[in-house]
Short mmCIF file of C-alpha atoms and ligand atoms in Angstrom, two decimals:
data_model
loop_
_atom_site.label_atom_id
_atom_site.label_comp_id
_atom_site.label_asym_id
_atom_site.label_seq_id
_atom_site.Cartn_x
_atom_site.Cartn_y
_atom_site.Cartn_z
CA MET D 59 0.00 0.00 0.00
CA LEU D 60 2.72 2.35 1.09
CA SER D 61 4.74 1.54 -1.98
CA LEU D 62 1.73 2.26 -4.15
CA LEU D 63 1.46 5.65 -2.50
CA GLU D 64 5.15 6.18 -3.15
CA THR D 65 4.68 5.33 -6.83
CA LEU D 66 1.78 7.71 -7.01
CA ILE D 67 3.76 10.57 -5.51
CA ASN D 68 6.78 9.89 -7.69
CA GLY D 69 4.47 9.71 -10.68
CA LEU D 70 3.08 13.12 -9.85
CA LEU D 71 6.56 14.56 -9.43
CA LEU D 72 7.71 13.09 -12.75
CA GLY D 73 4.49 14.28 -14.36
CA ALA D 74 5.12 17.83 -13.18
CA LEU D 75 8.32 17.72 -15.20
CA TYR D 76 6.47 16.46 -18.29
CA ALA D 77 4.07 19.31 -17.74
CA LEU D 78 7.01 21.69 -17.80
CA PHE D 79 7.98 20.15 -21.17
CA GLY D 80 4.45 20.76 -22.32
CA ILE D 81 4.11 24.38 -21.25
CA GLY D 82 5.98 25.68 -24.28
CA LEU D 83 4.16 23.40 -26.67
CA SER D 84 0.86 24.49 -25.13
CA LEU D 85 1.75 28.16 -25.65
CA SER D 86 2.84 27.76 -29.25
CA LEU D 87 -0.24 25.71 -30.05
CA GLY D 88 -2.67 27.91 -28.21
CA VAL D 89 -1.34 31.27 -29.30
CA MET D 90 0.73 30.83 -32.43
CA ARG D 91 -1.37 27.90 -33.73
CA MET D 92 1.80 26.07 -34.54
CA ILE D 93 3.09 22.64 -33.62
CA ASN D 94 6.82 22.56 -33.22
CA ILE D 95 7.95 19.04 -34.10
CA ALA D 96 11.47 19.98 -33.00
CA HIS D 97 10.27 20.71 -29.45
CA GLY D 98 11.75 17.47 -28.12
CA ASP D 99 15.03 17.99 -29.94
CA LEU D 100 15.30 21.46 -28.48
CA ILE D 101 14.83 19.88 -25.04
CA VAL D 102 17.75 17.58 -25.82
CA LEU D 103 19.76 20.51 -27.19
CA GLY D 104 19.26 22.32 -23.89
CA ALA D 105 20.59 19.31 -22.00
CA TYR D 106 23.70 19.16 -24.24
CA LEU D 107 24.36 22.86 -23.78
CA SER D 108 24.25 22.36 -20.04
CA SER D 109 26.48 19.30 -20.34
CA VAL D 110 29.12 21.23 -22.30
CA ILE D 111 29.10 23.99 -19.71
CA VAL D 112 29.34 21.55 -16.80
CA LEU D 113 32.29 19.75 -18.41
CA ASN D 114 34.19 22.95 -19.20
CA THR D 115 33.56 25.07 -16.12
CA ASP D 116 33.07 24.30 -12.47
CA LEU D 117 29.38 25.04 -12.63
CA ASP D 118 26.94 22.31 -11.68
CA PRO D 119 23.94 21.63 -13.97
CA LEU D 120 21.55 23.85 -12.03
CA SER D 121 23.92 26.83 -12.05
CA SER D 122 24.64 26.19 -15.73
CA LEU D 123 21.11 27.43 -16.29
CA LEU D 124 22.43 30.95 -15.77
CA ILE D 125 24.09 30.53 -19.16
CA VAL D 126 21.77 28.01 -20.80
CA ILE D 127 18.62 30.09 -20.24
CA PRO D 128 19.82 33.21 -22.09
CA MET D 129 21.29 31.05 -24.85
CA MET D 130 18.05 29.18 -25.35
CA PHE D 131 16.08 32.42 -25.28
CA VAL D 132 18.20 33.78 -28.12
CA ILE D 133 17.91 30.52 -30.08
CA GLY D 134 14.11 30.58 -29.75
CA TRP D 135 13.91 34.24 -30.69
CA LEU D 136 16.12 33.70 -33.74
CA LEU D 137 14.28 30.56 -34.88
CA GLN D 138 10.98 32.40 -34.79
CA LYS D 139 12.34 35.55 -36.40
CA LEU D 140 14.32 33.85 -39.17
CA LEU D 141 12.31 30.68 -39.81
CA PHE D 142 8.90 30.23 -38.25
CA ASN D 143 7.50 33.71 -38.90
CA ARG D 144 8.03 33.10 -42.60
CA VAL D 145 5.68 30.14 -42.75
CA MET D 146 3.08 31.08 -40.17
CA GLY D 147 -0.44 32.13 -41.08
CA ARG D 148 -0.28 30.20 -44.33
CA ASP D 149 -1.45 26.61 -44.29
CA PRO D 150 -0.94 24.54 -41.12
CA LEU D 151 1.26 22.10 -43.01
CA SER D 152 4.17 24.49 -43.63
CA PRO D 153 5.23 24.94 -39.98
CA LEU D 154 4.83 21.21 -39.52
CA LEU D 155 7.20 20.41 -42.38
CA LEU D 156 9.64 23.15 -41.43
CA THR D 157 9.93 22.05 -37.81
CA PHE D 158 10.15 18.43 -38.89
CA GLY D 159 13.16 19.41 -40.94
CA LEU D 160 14.57 21.36 -38.03
CA SER D 161 14.16 18.29 -35.84
CA ILE D 162 16.29 16.23 -38.20
CA VAL D 163 18.90 18.97 -38.48
CA ILE D 164 19.23 19.27 -34.70
CA GLN D 165 19.51 15.50 -34.26
CA ASN D 166 22.22 15.23 -36.89
CA LEU D 167 24.07 18.22 -35.54
CA LEU D 168 24.09 16.78 -32.03
CA GLN D 169 25.29 13.45 -33.39
CA GLU D 170 28.10 15.14 -35.31
CA LEU D 171 29.21 17.14 -32.31
CA PHE D 172 28.68 14.72 -29.45
CA SER D 173 28.49 11.22 -31.04
CA ALA D 174 25.55 8.92 -30.53
CA ASP D 175 26.53 7.97 -26.97
CA THR D 176 24.15 8.68 -24.14
CA ARG D 177 25.09 11.20 -21.50
CA SER D 178 23.54 12.50 -18.35
CA LEU D 179 23.97 15.59 -16.26
CA PRO D 180 25.72 14.95 -12.93
CA ALA D 181 23.18 15.52 -10.20
CA GLY D 182 25.78 15.00 -7.46
CA ASP D 183 24.47 14.60 -3.91
CA LEU D 184 21.07 15.81 -4.99
CA ALA D 185 20.41 12.54 -6.78
CA LEU D 186 20.83 10.56 -3.56
CA GLN D 187 19.09 12.83 -1.12
CA GLY D 188 15.59 11.99 -0.09
CA ILE D 189 13.18 12.82 2.62
CA GLU D 190 11.05 10.39 4.48
CA LEU D 191 7.43 11.28 5.08
CA GLY D 192 5.38 8.75 7.04
CA GLY D 193 7.33 5.84 5.59
CA VAL D 194 7.22 7.20 2.04
CA ASN D 195 10.55 8.08 0.51
CA ILE D 196 10.63 11.09 -1.78
CA GLY D 197 13.67 12.23 -3.72
CA VAL D 198 14.80 15.81 -3.22
CA LEU D 199 15.60 16.34 -6.89
CA PRO D 200 12.13 15.31 -8.15
CA LEU D 201 10.65 17.49 -5.43
CA ILE D 202 12.68 20.51 -6.57
CA SER D 203 11.77 19.83 -10.21
CA ALA D 204 8.08 19.65 -9.41
CA GLY D 205 8.30 22.82 -7.34
CA ILE D 206 9.95 24.67 -10.22
CA SER D 207 7.31 23.36 -12.60
CA VAL D 208 4.48 24.59 -10.38
CA LEU D 209 6.17 27.98 -10.12
CA ALA D 210 6.58 28.14 -13.89
CA PHE D 211 2.89 27.41 -14.40
CA LEU D 212 1.84 29.99 -11.82
CA PHE D 213 4.10 32.55 -13.47
CA VAL D 214 2.83 31.87 -16.99
CA ALA D 215 -0.81 31.85 -15.85
CA HIS D 216 -0.30 35.17 -14.14
CA LEU D 217 1.49 36.59 -17.16
CA ILE D 218 -1.24 35.50 -19.56
CA ASN D 219 -4.25 36.40 -17.44
CA ARG D 220 -3.14 39.48 -15.61
CA SER D 221 -0.48 41.38 -17.53
CA PRO D 222 -0.72 43.74 -20.51
CA ILE D 223 1.48 41.37 -22.51
CA GLY D 224 -0.93 38.62 -21.58
CA SER D 225 -3.90 40.46 -23.04
CA ALA D 226 -2.00 40.96 -26.29
CA VAL D 227 -1.20 37.25 -26.28
CA ARG D 228 -4.83 36.28 -25.68
CA ALA D 229 -5.99 38.72 -28.35
CA VAL D 230 -3.66 37.14 -30.91
CA ALA D 231 -4.85 33.69 -29.87
CA ASP D 232 -8.49 34.78 -30.28
CA ASP D 233 -8.19 36.60 -33.59
CA GLN D 234 -4.80 37.39 -35.05
CA GLU D 235 -6.13 39.58 -37.85
CA THR D 236 -8.04 41.84 -35.49
CA ALA D 237 -5.15 41.92 -33.04
CA ARG D 238 -3.10 43.42 -35.84
CA LEU D 239 -5.87 45.98 -36.43
CA VAL D 240 -5.57 47.23 -32.86
CA GLY D 241 -1.82 47.57 -33.30
CA VAL D 242 -0.43 44.38 -31.81
CA ASN D 243 2.90 43.51 -33.39
CA ASP D 244 2.18 39.81 -33.72
CA ARG D 245 5.51 38.82 -35.22
CA ARG D 246 7.54 40.50 -32.54
CA LEU D 247 5.26 39.00 -29.90
CA PHE D 248 5.81 35.55 -31.42
CA ALA D 249 9.57 36.01 -31.39
CA TYR D 250 9.59 36.87 -27.70
CA MET D 251 7.20 34.03 -26.98
CA ALA D 252 9.41 31.55 -28.81
CA GLY D 253 12.33 32.83 -26.74
CA PHE D 254 10.32 32.38 -23.57
CA VAL D 255 9.20 28.91 -24.65
CA LEU D 256 12.85 27.88 -24.96
CA VAL D 257 13.51 29.28 -21.49
CA THR D 258 10.98 26.81 -20.09
CA VAL D 259 12.53 24.17 -22.30
CA ALA D 260 15.98 24.99 -20.91
CA VAL D 261 14.83 24.55 -17.32
CA ALA D 262 12.95 21.34 -18.09
CA SER D 263 15.81 19.89 -20.08
CA VAL D 264 18.37 20.38 -17.33
CA LEU D 265 16.08 19.02 -14.61
CA TYR D 266 15.20 16.00 -16.75
CA GLY D 267 18.80 15.50 -17.83
CA MET D 268 19.79 15.19 -14.19
CA ARG D 269 17.55 12.17 -13.74
CA THR D 270 17.35 10.56 -17.18
CA PRO D 271 20.20 9.98 -19.65
CA PHE D 272 19.86 11.52 -23.07
CA SER D 273 21.29 11.00 -26.54
CA PRO D 274 20.99 12.99 -29.77
CA THR D 275 17.98 10.91 -30.81
CA ALA D 276 16.08 11.26 -27.53
CA GLY D 277 14.06 14.24 -28.80
CA PRO D 278 11.02 12.56 -30.35
CA GLU D 279 10.30 10.66 -27.15
CA ARG D 280 10.28 13.93 -25.21
CA LEU D 281 8.11 15.53 -27.86
CA ILE D 282 5.58 12.73 -27.42
CA TYR D 283 5.42 13.17 -23.63
CA SER D 284 4.95 16.92 -24.02
CA PHE D 285 2.37 16.44 -26.71
CA GLU D 286 0.46 13.92 -24.63
CA ALA D 287 0.35 16.32 -21.69
CA VAL D 288 -0.92 19.15 -23.90
CA VAL D 289 -3.56 17.17 -25.76
CA LEU D 290 -4.74 15.31 -22.67
CA GLY D 291 -5.33 18.59 -20.89
CA GLY D 292 -7.23 20.15 -23.77
CA LEU D 293 -5.58 22.35 -26.37
CA GLY D 294 -5.12 25.92 -25.28
CA ASN D 295 -5.78 25.15 -21.63
CA LEU D 296 -2.65 25.92 -19.62
CA TRP D 297 -3.61 24.21 -16.38
CA GLY D 298 -5.01 21.38 -18.45
CA THR D 299 -1.46 20.83 -19.67
CA PHE D 300 -0.26 20.72 -16.08
CA PHE D 301 -2.75 18.04 -15.08
CA GLY D 302 -2.21 16.23 -18.38
CA GLY D 303 1.47 15.98 -17.48
CA LEU D 304 0.66 14.64 -14.02
CA ILE D 305 -1.57 11.94 -15.49
CA ILE D 306 1.11 10.81 -17.95
CA GLY D 307 3.69 10.73 -15.15
CA VAL D 308 1.51 8.64 -12.85
CA ALA D 309 0.47 6.30 -15.67
CA GLN D 310 4.10 5.71 -16.60
CA LEU D 311 5.23 4.84 -13.08
CA LEU D 312 2.20 2.68 -12.36
CA GLY D 313 2.89 0.86 -15.62
CA ALA D 314 6.53 0.47 -14.65
CA ARG D 315 5.43 -1.33 -11.47
CA ILE D 316 3.88 -4.02 -13.60
CA ASP D 317 6.90 -4.25 -15.85
CA THR D 318 9.81 -1.83 -15.85
CA GLY D 319 9.83 -1.67 -19.65
CA LEU D 320 6.13 -0.88 -19.86
CA GLY D 321 6.17 2.58 -18.26
CA PRO D 322 5.98 4.78 -21.37
CA PHE D 323 3.61 2.32 -22.98
CA PHE D 324 1.12 2.84 -20.15
CA GLY D 325 1.41 6.57 -20.60
CA HIS D 326 0.53 6.22 -24.27
CA LEU D 327 -2.31 3.83 -23.41
CA VAL D 328 -3.92 6.28 -20.99
CA PHE D 329 -3.47 9.02 -23.58
CA LEU D 330 -5.15 6.92 -26.24
CA VAL D 331 -8.07 5.89 -24.03
CA VAL D 332 -8.73 9.46 -22.92
CA LEU D 333 -8.49 10.70 -26.47
CA ILE D 334 -11.07 8.18 -27.64
CA ALA D 335 -13.41 8.99 -24.75
CA ARG D 336 -12.91 12.77 -24.88
CA PRO D 337 -11.32 13.89 -28.16
CA GLU D 338 -11.27 17.50 -26.95
CA GLY D 339 -9.12 16.59 -23.94
CA LEU D 340 -10.00 16.37 -20.28
CA PHE D 341 -10.46 20.03 -19.61
CA LYS D 342 -12.30 22.70 -21.49
CA ALA D 343 -10.16 24.62 -23.93
CA GLY D 344 -10.14 28.38 -23.74
CA ARG D 345 -8.95 30.68 -21.01
CA ALA D 346 -5.43 29.77 -20.05
CA MET A 13 -6.68 64.50 -45.85
CA LEU A 14 -7.27 61.09 -47.49
CA ARG A 15 -7.08 60.66 -51.20
CA VAL A 16 -7.62 57.29 -52.88
CA GLU A 17 -6.39 57.15 -56.44
CA GLN A 18 -6.71 54.29 -58.90
CA LEU A 19 -6.96 51.79 -56.08
CA SER A 20 -7.22 48.18 -57.14
CA ALA A 21 -7.37 45.37 -54.60
CA TYR A 22 -7.08 41.62 -55.02
CA TYR A 23 -7.72 38.44 -53.09
CA GLY A 24 -5.29 36.16 -54.84
CA LEU A 25 -6.33 36.29 -58.49
CA PHE A 26 -9.77 37.70 -57.73
CA GLN A 27 -10.00 41.46 -58.23
CA ALA A 28 -12.36 43.04 -55.68
CA LEU A 29 -11.74 46.75 -56.41
CA PHE A 30 -11.15 48.41 -59.78
CA GLU A 31 -9.33 51.77 -59.96
CA VAL A 32 -11.32 53.39 -57.18
CA ASP A 33 -10.96 57.17 -56.76
CA LEU A 34 -12.29 59.03 -53.76
CA ARG A 35 -11.35 61.49 -51.07
CA VAL A 36 -12.19 62.31 -47.47
CA ASP A 37 -11.68 65.86 -46.23
CA GLU A 38 -10.60 66.95 -42.78
CA GLY A 39 -13.48 66.70 -40.30
CA GLU A 40 -15.93 65.35 -42.82
CA CYS A 41 -18.21 62.31 -42.65
CA MET A 42 -18.30 60.27 -45.81
CA ALA A 43 -20.79 57.48 -46.48
CA LEU A 44 -19.88 54.47 -48.58
CA ILE A 45 -22.98 52.87 -50.02
CA GLY A 46 -23.28 49.61 -51.92
CA ALA A 47 -24.85 46.17 -51.99
CA ASN A 48 -23.36 43.12 -50.33
CA GLY A 49 -20.15 42.09 -52.01
CA ALA A 50 -19.65 45.48 -53.67
CA GLY A 51 -16.23 45.85 -52.08
CA LYS A 52 -16.89 48.32 -49.25
CA SER A 53 -15.16 46.25 -46.58
CA THR A 54 -12.29 45.54 -48.92
CA LEU A 55 -11.85 49.26 -49.46
CA LEU A 56 -11.75 50.00 -45.74
CA ARG A 57 -9.40 47.10 -45.13
CA SER A 58 -7.11 48.42 -47.87
CA LEU A 59 -6.93 51.77 -46.11
CA VAL A 60 -5.74 50.24 -42.82
CA GLY A 61 -3.25 47.88 -44.42
CA ALA A 62 -5.15 44.62 -43.87
CA VAL A 63 -5.44 44.21 -47.65
CA LYS A 64 -2.23 45.07 -49.46
CA VAL A 65 -2.46 47.68 -52.19
CA SER A 66 0.06 49.79 -54.08
CA ALA A 67 1.65 52.67 -52.18
CA ASP A 68 0.41 55.44 -54.49
CA SER A 69 -3.21 54.34 -54.36
CA VAL A 70 -3.67 55.60 -50.80
CA GLN A 71 -2.48 59.09 -49.91
CA PHE A 72 -2.79 60.45 -46.42
CA ASP A 73 -1.79 64.09 -45.96
CA GLY A 74 -0.16 63.87 -49.36
CA GLU A 75 2.03 60.94 -48.37
CA ALA A 76 1.79 57.65 -50.28
CA VAL A 77 0.88 55.14 -47.57
CA GLY A 78 -0.87 52.28 -49.39
CA GLY A 79 0.26 48.80 -48.37
CA ALA A 80 1.80 49.93 -45.07
CA SER A 81 1.18 47.69 -42.07
CA GLU A 82 -1.85 48.03 -39.80
CA ARG A 83 0.44 49.33 -37.08
CA LYS A 84 1.83 52.12 -39.26
CA GLN A 85 -1.62 53.24 -40.36
CA LEU A 86 -2.77 53.22 -36.76
CA LYS A 87 0.13 55.47 -35.82
CA ARG A 88 -0.77 57.80 -38.68
CA GLY A 89 -4.29 57.97 -37.33
CA ILE A 90 -6.33 55.62 -39.51
CA THR A 91 -8.38 53.15 -37.47
CA LEU A 92 -11.00 50.61 -38.53
CA VAL A 93 -14.03 49.37 -36.62
CA PRO A 94 -14.20 46.01 -38.38
CA GLU A 95 -17.35 44.44 -39.74
CA GLY A 96 -18.91 42.08 -37.22
CA ARG A 97 -17.23 43.89 -34.30
CA ARG A 98 -14.55 41.24 -33.83
CA LEU A 99 -14.14 41.73 -30.08
CA PHE A 100 -11.67 39.43 -28.34
CA PRO A 101 -13.74 36.87 -26.41
CA SER A 102 -10.91 36.02 -23.99
CA LEU A 103 -10.56 39.66 -22.98
CA SER A 104 -12.84 41.61 -20.71
CA VAL A 105 -14.48 44.80 -21.96
CA ARG A 106 -11.81 46.87 -20.24
CA GLU A 107 -8.97 44.70 -21.57
CA ASN A 108 -10.32 44.97 -25.11
CA ILE A 109 -10.27 48.76 -24.93
CA GLU A 110 -7.01 49.09 -23.02
CA LEU A 111 -5.18 46.81 -25.42
CA ALA A 112 -6.04 49.15 -28.29
CA GLN A 113 -5.22 52.22 -26.24
CA ARG A 114 -1.72 50.95 -25.50
CA HIS A 115 -0.99 50.53 -29.19
CA GLY A 116 -2.72 53.66 -30.41
CA ARG A 117 -1.93 57.36 -30.44
CA PRO A 118 -2.00 59.56 -27.38
CA GLY A 119 -4.91 61.97 -27.18
CA ARG A 120 -8.15 62.95 -25.55
CA TRP A 121 -9.92 59.61 -25.87
CA ASP A 122 -9.01 57.03 -23.29
CA THR A 123 -10.66 54.18 -21.43
CA GLU A 124 -11.70 56.31 -18.47
CA LEU A 125 -13.32 58.99 -20.65
CA LEU A 126 -15.30 56.35 -22.49
CA PHE A 127 -16.52 54.70 -19.31
CA GLN A 128 -17.56 58.16 -18.15
CA GLU A 129 -19.51 58.76 -21.36
CA LEU A 130 -20.92 55.23 -21.45
CA PRO A 131 -21.80 54.32 -17.86
CA ALA A 132 -23.58 51.16 -19.00
CA LEU A 133 -20.25 49.84 -20.31
CA ALA A 134 -18.43 50.86 -17.16
CA GLU A 135 -20.78 48.60 -15.22
CA VAL A 136 -19.85 45.53 -17.25
CA GLN A 137 -16.22 46.42 -17.82
CA ASN A 138 -14.91 43.24 -16.21
CA ARG A 139 -17.14 40.85 -18.10
CA PRO A 140 -15.94 39.02 -21.21
CA ALA A 141 -16.60 41.39 -24.11
CA THR A 142 -18.61 38.90 -26.11
CA ALA A 143 -20.98 38.29 -23.18
CA LEU A 144 -22.64 41.68 -23.76
CA SER A 145 -25.67 42.51 -25.89
CA GLY A 146 -25.07 43.30 -29.56
CA GLY A 147 -25.52 47.00 -29.01
CA GLN A 148 -23.10 47.12 -26.12
CA GLN A 149 -20.59 45.03 -28.05
CA GLN A 150 -20.74 47.54 -30.87
CA LEU A 151 -20.09 50.36 -28.42
CA VAL A 152 -17.05 48.45 -27.18
CA ALA A 153 -15.86 47.98 -30.76
CA ILE A 154 -16.14 51.70 -31.44
CA SER A 155 -14.54 52.54 -28.10
CA ARG A 156 -11.68 50.24 -28.99
CA ALA A 157 -11.15 52.32 -32.11
CA LEU A 158 -11.65 55.71 -30.45
CA VAL A 159 -8.99 55.14 -27.79
CA THR A 160 -6.39 54.90 -30.53
CA ASN A 161 -7.26 58.58 -31.14
CA PRO A 162 -7.62 58.32 -34.90
CA ARG A 163 -7.87 61.26 -37.26
CA LEU A 164 -9.81 59.10 -39.69
CA LEU A 165 -12.26 56.58 -38.26
CA LEU A 166 -13.55 53.86 -40.60
CA CYS A 167 -16.83 52.25 -39.50
CA ASP A 168 -17.87 49.03 -41.22
CA GLU A 169 -21.57 48.25 -40.70
CA VAL A 170 -21.64 49.50 -37.13
CA SER A 171 -25.44 49.44 -36.86
CA LEU A 172 -26.12 46.10 -38.50
CA GLY A 173 -28.53 43.95 -36.49
CA LEU A 174 -28.96 46.45 -33.66
CA SER A 175 -32.20 47.69 -32.10
CA PRO A 176 -33.20 51.25 -33.05
CA TYR A 177 -32.24 52.41 -29.58
CA ALA A 178 -28.80 50.79 -29.84
CA VAL A 179 -28.29 52.36 -33.28
CA ASP A 180 -28.95 55.79 -31.80
CA GLU A 181 -26.44 55.10 -29.02
CA VAL A 182 -23.84 54.13 -31.62
CA TYR A 183 -24.38 57.34 -33.57
CA ARG A 184 -24.39 59.43 -30.42
CA LEU A 185 -20.90 58.10 -29.71
CA LEU A 186 -19.75 58.69 -33.29
CA ASN A 187 -21.07 62.25 -33.23
CA MET A 188 -19.16 62.92 -30.03
CA ALA A 189 -16.01 61.89 -31.85
CA ARG A 190 -16.91 64.03 -34.83
CA GLN A 191 -17.24 67.08 -32.63
CA ASP A 192 -13.50 66.72 -31.95
CA GLY A 193 -12.89 67.09 -35.66
CA MET A 194 -12.43 63.40 -36.37
CA SER A 195 -13.10 62.42 -39.98
CA VAL A 196 -15.41 59.43 -40.37
CA VAL A 197 -16.15 56.97 -43.14
CA LEU A 198 -19.46 55.14 -42.71
CA VAL A 199 -20.33 51.87 -44.39
CA GLU A 200 -24.00 51.48 -43.66
CA GLN A 201 -26.77 49.16 -44.88
CA ASN A 202 -29.38 51.75 -43.95
CA VAL A 203 -28.94 54.17 -46.85
CA GLN A 204 -31.33 56.78 -45.41
CA ARG A 205 -29.44 56.86 -42.17
CA ALA A 206 -26.09 57.00 -43.93
CA LEU A 207 -27.14 59.94 -46.07
CA ALA A 208 -28.61 61.68 -43.02
CA GLU A 209 -25.37 61.36 -41.06
CA ALA A 210 -22.88 62.02 -43.82
CA ASP A 211 -21.65 65.13 -45.63
CA ARG A 212 -20.82 63.36 -48.86
CA PHE A 213 -21.33 59.86 -50.25
CA TYR A 214 -19.96 57.39 -52.77
CA CYS A 215 -21.83 54.46 -54.25
CA VAL A 216 -19.80 51.35 -54.95
CA GLN A 217 -20.97 48.65 -57.32
CA LYS A 218 -19.00 45.51 -58.14
CA GLY A 219 -15.74 47.09 -57.07
CA ARG A 220 -16.21 50.42 -58.86
CA VAL A 221 -17.37 53.84 -57.75
CA VAL A 222 -20.49 54.55 -59.81
CA LEU A 223 -21.91 57.63 -58.15
CA ASP A 224 -20.86 60.29 -55.69
CA GLY A 225 -22.12 63.58 -54.37
CA VAL A 226 -23.21 65.71 -51.46
CA ALA A 227 -25.37 63.69 -49.09
CA ALA A 228 -27.99 66.37 -48.54
CA GLU A 229 -28.53 66.71 -52.27
CA ALA A 230 -28.53 63.00 -53.05
CA ASP A 231 -31.10 61.86 -55.58
CA HIS A 232 -32.51 58.84 -53.78
CA HIS A 233 -33.66 57.30 -57.00
CA ALA A 234 -30.16 57.49 -58.47
CA VAL A 235 -28.66 56.10 -55.26
CA ALA A 236 -31.11 53.20 -55.28
CA ASN A 237 -30.20 52.48 -58.89
CA ALA A 238 -26.52 52.57 -58.05
CA TYR A 239 -27.16 50.36 -55.04
CA PHE A 240 -29.09 47.69 -56.87
CA GLY A 241 -27.09 48.03 -60.04
CA VAL A 242 -30.05 48.70 -62.29
N1 ADP P 274 -10.98 37.11 -47.78
C1 ADP P 274 -11.52 37.08 -49.01
N2 ADP P 274 -11.07 36.20 -49.92
C2 ADP P 274 -11.60 36.17 -51.17
N3 ADP P 274 -12.56 36.96 -51.60
C3 ADP P 274 -13.06 37.86 -50.74
C4 ADP P 274 -12.56 37.97 -49.39
N4 ADP P 274 -13.24 38.95 -48.77
C5 ADP P 274 -14.12 39.43 -49.67
N5 ADP P 274 -14.00 38.79 -50.84
C6 ADP P 274 -14.79 39.06 -52.07
O1 ADP P 274 -14.53 40.41 -52.44
C7 ADP P 274 -15.73 41.01 -52.86
C8 ADP P 274 -15.99 42.25 -52.02
O2 ADP P 274 -16.25 41.86 -50.70
P1 ADP P 274 -16.48 42.89 -49.53
O3 ADP P 274 -15.42 43.93 -49.61
O4 ADP P 274 -16.58 42.14 -48.27
O5 ADP P 274 -17.89 43.51 -49.91
P2 ADP P 274 -18.88 44.39 -49.02
O6 ADP P 274 -18.20 44.77 -47.78
O7 ADP P 274 -19.22 45.55 -49.89
O8 ADP P 274 -20.07 43.51 -48.77
C9 ADP P 274 -16.84 39.96 -52.74
O9 ADP P 274 -17.04 39.39 -54.01
C10 ADP P 274 -16.28 38.95 -51.80
O10 ADP P 274 -16.76 37.67 -52.10
MG1 MG P 275 -18.72 44.32 -45.87
#
């Protein structure tokens, strides 16, 4: 019983991290109406950037974020400015094809630079530390990750629902053409959003890299987890993405109890079942 | 202040406007009359940059400004109240208006002044904009344009589907703006009303201007012919 509770809690903590993967995807889908197929590869790219910094300086992975975050922001901003803005607003297929190409380019680039070997980010003592709560053992690192994820969601929700930038973002999501009529600079907004999306990606990638090894081809798997969280929660629903992530995390760890290899499969299974039962996702789309 | 010369507009290969010529003078109200599909909305959308046209075809204060972005036209003082209101459903009434104000020009019109003039809107300012009645939504749509402090306000079917009382409210607001010297272009299904409100008029038929004149002197028979394309 206690071990089931432990699995549940660990599932939630893992799921919070998947939710953090999904936050960026949720924003680009909900606001820019664009699916970035390279999302997972950018997560892996973030982990490699951190790894390079950790190997060449005496920063640990978490402090490497001080450098990785601004780098990823610039990469996101540039990608949007130079590539994505060119194909947006046409047919939905163009961004799909473009980011699919980008995904392949990033994978090959990482393979060229870092070989196909798996790596992980050294978590140091953090990986071993745990706290005991009524007989249930909870890792400190997953706890920190989940805390950061919750903070990220609170921050984004506040930004979208309460700030002037947020009302411009919601206006563009509602009706891009009319948003332009009232003077919103949609392309500049998209560029900053893409930068911000990669900031969340940077944080998620380092936290995940500290607990799960990665290789240049690990991107698609991460894309799938993010995508599942977003779709499960209902497109365009920010907190839906959060709970979608939690569900995938719990499903994976419960599945892994049955058979260690079956974890991700159970995540997909839950995703599939929910999608058949409620094609629009668990939560109502709309207000973030 | 506005001069349209030989303006042609296209949607892909389809030509919606053919060498349109017209002008709007400082402080004047111009009515644009024509049947559905004549090209009135396309003309207004060309003026604000939502439909791309050649630079020379739109001259504002003698400057060729055709094809400039919506943002540039807004900064020059050309603002459109789009057909169908197009309020942002995820934004409250106040957010809808404030968003436009932030991106518009500085000036007399701001959110607080509007709420003062339209107390009924002030009461529902925190509700989602599309939860209001049609008449109130239209007032929000016009407010959203007024707070950008335009010099030329383009109104596309602002009284369509409204109750007579709501129509009067809409025109009361527009006349307040006109008293500040704002120039107005009216696209209006109700030809009588349009001619009553306007100084001059143009009739558009299948993308061409077929008749124009002083509103007070308009021959209603000729206007009806131009409207129905007889
Ligand atoms: N987005 C569009 N794409 C293609 N054709 C359009 C579009 N908008 C309008 N049209 C066509 O352009 C013509 C003029 O339309 P419009 O300017 O909306 O007329 P009006 O406002 O006078 O009713 C019509 O034939 C209409 O079908
Ligand atoms: Mg129209």
